[in-house]
Short mmCIF file of C-alpha atoms in Angstrom, two decimals:
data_model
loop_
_atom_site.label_atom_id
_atom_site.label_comp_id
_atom_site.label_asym_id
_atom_site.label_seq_id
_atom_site.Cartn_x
_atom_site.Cartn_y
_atom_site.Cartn_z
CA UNK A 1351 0.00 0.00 0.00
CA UNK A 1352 0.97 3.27 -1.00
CA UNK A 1353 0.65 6.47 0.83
CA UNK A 1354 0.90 9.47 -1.30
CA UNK A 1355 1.14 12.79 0.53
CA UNK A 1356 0.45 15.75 -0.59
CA UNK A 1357 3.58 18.02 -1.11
CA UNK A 1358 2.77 21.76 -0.20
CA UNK A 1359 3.59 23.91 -3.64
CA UNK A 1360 6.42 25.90 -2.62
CA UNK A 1361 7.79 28.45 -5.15
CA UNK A 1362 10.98 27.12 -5.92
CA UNK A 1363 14.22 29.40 -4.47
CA UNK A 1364 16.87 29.56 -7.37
CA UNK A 1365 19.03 31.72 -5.01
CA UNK A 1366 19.88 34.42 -2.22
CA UNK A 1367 22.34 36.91 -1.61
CA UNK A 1368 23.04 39.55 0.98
CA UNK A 1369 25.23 42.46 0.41
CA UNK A 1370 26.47 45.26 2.86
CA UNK A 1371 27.61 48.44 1.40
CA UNK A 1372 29.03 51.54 3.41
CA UNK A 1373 26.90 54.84 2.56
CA UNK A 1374 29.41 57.60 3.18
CA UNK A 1375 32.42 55.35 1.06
CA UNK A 1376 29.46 55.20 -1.76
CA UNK A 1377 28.74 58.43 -1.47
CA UNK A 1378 32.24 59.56 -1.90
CA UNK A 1379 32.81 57.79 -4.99
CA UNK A 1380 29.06 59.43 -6.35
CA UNK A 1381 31.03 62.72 -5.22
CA UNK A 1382 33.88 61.84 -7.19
CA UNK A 1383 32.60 61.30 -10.59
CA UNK A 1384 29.64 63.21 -13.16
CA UNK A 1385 26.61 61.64 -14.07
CA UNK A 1386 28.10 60.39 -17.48
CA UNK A 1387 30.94 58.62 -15.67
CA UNK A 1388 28.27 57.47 -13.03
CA UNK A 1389 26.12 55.55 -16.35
CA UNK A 1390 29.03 52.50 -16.22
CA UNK A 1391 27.97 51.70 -12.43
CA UNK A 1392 24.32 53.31 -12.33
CA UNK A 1393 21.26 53.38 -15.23
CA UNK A 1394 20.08 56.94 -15.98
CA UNK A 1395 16.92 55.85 -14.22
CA UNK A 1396 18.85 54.89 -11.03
CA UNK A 1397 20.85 58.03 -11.12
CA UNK A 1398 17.52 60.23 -11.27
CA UNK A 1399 15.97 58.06 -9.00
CA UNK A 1400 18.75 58.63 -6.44
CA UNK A 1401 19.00 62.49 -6.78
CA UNK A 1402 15.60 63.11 -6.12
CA UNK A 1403 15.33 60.77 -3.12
CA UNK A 1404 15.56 62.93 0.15
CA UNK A 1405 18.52 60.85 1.48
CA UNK A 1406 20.47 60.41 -2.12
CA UNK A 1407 23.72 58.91 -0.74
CA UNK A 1408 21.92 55.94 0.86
CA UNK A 1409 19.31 55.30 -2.28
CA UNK A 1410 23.11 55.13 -4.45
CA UNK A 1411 24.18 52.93 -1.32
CA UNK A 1412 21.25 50.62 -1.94
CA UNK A 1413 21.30 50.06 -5.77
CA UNK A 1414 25.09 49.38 -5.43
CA UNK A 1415 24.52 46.71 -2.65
CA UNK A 1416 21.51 45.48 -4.64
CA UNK A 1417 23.37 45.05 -8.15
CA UNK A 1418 26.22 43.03 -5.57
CA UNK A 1419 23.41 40.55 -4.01
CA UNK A 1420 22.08 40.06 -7.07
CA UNK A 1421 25.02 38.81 -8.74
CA UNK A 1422 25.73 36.53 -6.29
CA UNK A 1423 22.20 35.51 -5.91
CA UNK A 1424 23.15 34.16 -9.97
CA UNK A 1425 25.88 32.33 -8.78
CA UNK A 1426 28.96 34.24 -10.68
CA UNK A 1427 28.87 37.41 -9.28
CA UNK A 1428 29.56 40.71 -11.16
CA UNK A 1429 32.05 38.58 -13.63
CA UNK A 1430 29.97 38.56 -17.05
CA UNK A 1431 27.97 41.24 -15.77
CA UNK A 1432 28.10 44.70 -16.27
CA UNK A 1433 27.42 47.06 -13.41
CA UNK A 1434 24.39 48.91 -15.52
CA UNK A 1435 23.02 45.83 -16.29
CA UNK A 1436 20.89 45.29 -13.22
CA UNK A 1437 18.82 48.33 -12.18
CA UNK A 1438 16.80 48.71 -9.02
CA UNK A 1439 14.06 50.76 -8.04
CA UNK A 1440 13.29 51.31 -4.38
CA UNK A 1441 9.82 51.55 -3.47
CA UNK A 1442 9.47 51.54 0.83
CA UNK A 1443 11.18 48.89 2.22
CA UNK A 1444 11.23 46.86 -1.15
CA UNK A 1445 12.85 46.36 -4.04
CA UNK A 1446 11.92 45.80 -7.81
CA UNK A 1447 14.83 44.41 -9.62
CA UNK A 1448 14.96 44.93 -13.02
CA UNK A 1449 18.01 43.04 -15.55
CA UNK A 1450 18.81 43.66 -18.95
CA UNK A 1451 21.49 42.23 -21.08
CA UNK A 1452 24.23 39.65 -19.72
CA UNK A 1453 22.73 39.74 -16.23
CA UNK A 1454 18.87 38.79 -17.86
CA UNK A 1455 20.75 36.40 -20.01
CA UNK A 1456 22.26 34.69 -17.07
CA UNK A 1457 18.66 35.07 -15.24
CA UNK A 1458 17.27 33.22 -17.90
CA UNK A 1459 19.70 29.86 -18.36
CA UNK A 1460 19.43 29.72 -14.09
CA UNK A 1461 15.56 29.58 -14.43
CA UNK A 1462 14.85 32.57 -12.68
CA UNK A 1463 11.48 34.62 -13.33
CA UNK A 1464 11.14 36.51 -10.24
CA UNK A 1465 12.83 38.61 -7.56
CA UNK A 1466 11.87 39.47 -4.14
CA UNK A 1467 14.19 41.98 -2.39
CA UNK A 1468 14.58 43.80 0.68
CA UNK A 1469 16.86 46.61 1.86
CA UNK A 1470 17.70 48.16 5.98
CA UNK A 1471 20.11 50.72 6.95
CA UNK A 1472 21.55 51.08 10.52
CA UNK A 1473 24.16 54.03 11.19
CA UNK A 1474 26.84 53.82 8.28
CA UNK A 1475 25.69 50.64 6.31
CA UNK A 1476 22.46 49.23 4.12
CA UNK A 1477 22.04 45.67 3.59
CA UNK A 1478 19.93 44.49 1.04
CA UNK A 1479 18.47 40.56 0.50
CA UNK A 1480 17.39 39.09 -2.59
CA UNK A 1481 16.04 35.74 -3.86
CA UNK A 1482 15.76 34.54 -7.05
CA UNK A 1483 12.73 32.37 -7.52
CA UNK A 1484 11.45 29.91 -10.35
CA UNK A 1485 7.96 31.03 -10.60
CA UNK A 1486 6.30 34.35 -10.81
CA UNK A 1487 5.49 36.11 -7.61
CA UNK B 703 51.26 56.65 -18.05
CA UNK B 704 48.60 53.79 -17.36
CA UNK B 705 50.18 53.20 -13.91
CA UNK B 706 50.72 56.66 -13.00
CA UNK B 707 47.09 57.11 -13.24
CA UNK B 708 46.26 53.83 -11.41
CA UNK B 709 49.01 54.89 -8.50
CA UNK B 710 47.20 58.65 -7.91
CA UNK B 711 43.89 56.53 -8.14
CA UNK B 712 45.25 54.29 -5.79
CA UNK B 713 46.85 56.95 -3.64
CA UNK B 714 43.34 58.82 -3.63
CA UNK B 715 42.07 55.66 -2.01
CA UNK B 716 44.26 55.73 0.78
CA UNK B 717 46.45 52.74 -0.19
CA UNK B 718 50.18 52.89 0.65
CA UNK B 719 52.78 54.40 -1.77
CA UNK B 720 55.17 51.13 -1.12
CA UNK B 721 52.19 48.59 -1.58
CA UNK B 722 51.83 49.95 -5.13
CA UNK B 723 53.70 47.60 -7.26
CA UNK B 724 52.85 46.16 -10.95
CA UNK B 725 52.93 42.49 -9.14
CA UNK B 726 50.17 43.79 -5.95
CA UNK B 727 46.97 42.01 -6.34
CA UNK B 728 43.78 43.91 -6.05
CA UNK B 729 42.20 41.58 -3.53
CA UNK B 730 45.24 39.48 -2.00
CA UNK B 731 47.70 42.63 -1.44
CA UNK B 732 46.01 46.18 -1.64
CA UNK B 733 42.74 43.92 0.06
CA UNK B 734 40.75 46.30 -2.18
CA UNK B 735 36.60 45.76 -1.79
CA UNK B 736 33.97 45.76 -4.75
CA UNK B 737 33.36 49.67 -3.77
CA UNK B 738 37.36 50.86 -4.40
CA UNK B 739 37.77 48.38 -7.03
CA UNK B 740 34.37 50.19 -9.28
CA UNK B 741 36.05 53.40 -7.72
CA UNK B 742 39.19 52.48 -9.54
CA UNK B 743 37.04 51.29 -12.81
CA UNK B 744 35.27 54.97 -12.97
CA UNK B 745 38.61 56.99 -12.34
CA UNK B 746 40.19 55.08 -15.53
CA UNK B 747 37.03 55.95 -17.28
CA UNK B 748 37.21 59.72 -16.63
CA UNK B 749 41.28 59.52 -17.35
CA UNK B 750 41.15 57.03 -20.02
CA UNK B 751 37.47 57.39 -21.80
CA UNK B 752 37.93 53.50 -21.66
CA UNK B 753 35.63 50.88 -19.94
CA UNK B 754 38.00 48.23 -18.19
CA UNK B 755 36.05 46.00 -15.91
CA UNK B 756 38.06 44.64 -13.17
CA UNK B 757 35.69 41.84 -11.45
CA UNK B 758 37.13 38.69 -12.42
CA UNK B 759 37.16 35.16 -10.77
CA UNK B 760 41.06 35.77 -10.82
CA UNK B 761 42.81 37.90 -8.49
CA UNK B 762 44.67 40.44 -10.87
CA UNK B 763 47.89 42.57 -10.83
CA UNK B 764 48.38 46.27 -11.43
CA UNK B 765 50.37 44.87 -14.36
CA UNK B 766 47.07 42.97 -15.82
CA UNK B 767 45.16 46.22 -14.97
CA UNK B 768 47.38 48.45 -17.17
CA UNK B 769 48.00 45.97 -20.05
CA UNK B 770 43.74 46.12 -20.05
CA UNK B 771 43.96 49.38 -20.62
CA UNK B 772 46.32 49.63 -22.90
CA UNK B 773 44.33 47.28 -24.77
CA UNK B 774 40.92 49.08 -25.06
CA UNK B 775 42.84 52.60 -25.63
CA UNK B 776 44.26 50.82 -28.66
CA UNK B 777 40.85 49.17 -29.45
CA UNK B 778 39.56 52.54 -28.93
CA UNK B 779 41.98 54.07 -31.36
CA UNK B 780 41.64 51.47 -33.73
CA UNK B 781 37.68 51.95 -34.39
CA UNK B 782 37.93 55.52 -34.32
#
């Protein structure tokens, strides 16, 4: 006799990864450079996005940490990846993660059709958590 | 020139004068993080007008920087 049990439908988890990034070192380098310069790390939507926030260093802080966490949530990092090819727009405490390019390439041949992320701060420092998932939120 | 750019870089970013060799390796030696490392991709940018982009699975020199820049101002040169 066979007992089948039901398996609860779990969207399948292609991947995390967590990424700390210092504001004031991100916000020197944002300093440091003009928005043209800026397009080889940031998207022109990020950079707006950023300016206009009422605490810009820490918005830059965020998409930096978020383009690192997603790389390794694909497994290879930033290595095949360019910088501008992962954008992220912050909306509250969430994230929408957006990839174009290598980085949706790369997406694609891991399986991965959906992104849930999640950003903090705390004195100097954001942290922001993604996870790659197999199904559509 | 190449390295003389990459040293004031360098310098910029606090690292030591006498840790700046063609042989130091971003991550092993200078113990650079992702953040100096894209700060050190943008300042060759501005300098160079050249995209060179330095994450690799393989720890690299100053050496491997500069011939990678050498390479896409030549590349650069070459299209234009």
């Amino acid at each position: 006799m066979y007992l089948q049990l039901a398996q609860p439908r779990l969207a399948e988890v292609k991947g995390i990864g967590i990424d700390i990034a210092s504001i004031s070192k991100i916000a020197s380098l944002v300093s440091r450079y003009n928005s043209e310069t800026l397009t080889l790390l940031f998207t022109p939507d990020e950079i707006e996005q950023c300016q206009s926030a009422p605490h810009s260093s820490r918005s830059y802080a965020v998409c930096f940490s978020a383009k690192e966490a997603v790389g390794k949530a694909l497994g290879t990092g930033l290595v095949d990846i360019n910088w501008n090819e992962i954008e992220t727009v912050i909306v509250q405490s969430g994230l929408t993660i957006k990839l174009r390019g290598a980085a949706q390439q790369k997406a694609l041949q891991c399986g991965v059709k959906a992104w849930l992320a999640t950003w903090c701060y705390w004195d100097d420092y954001v942290m922001v958590h993604v996870l790659s998932k197999g199904e559509q939120a | 020139m190449v390295m003389d750019a990459l040293k004031d870089i360098l310098l910029d970013l606090g690292i030591p004068e006498q840790e700046i060799t063609e042989a130091a390796l971003l991550r092993k030696d200078l113990q650079l993080d992702s953040t100096e490392t894209v700060d050190i991709s943008l300042g060759l940018k501005r300098r160079f007008g050249v995209n060179v982009k330095l994450e690799s699975r393989k720890d690299m020199t100053l050496g491997d920087v500069c011939e990678m820049v050498n390479q896409a101002i030549a590349a650069t040169a070459t299209a234009t």
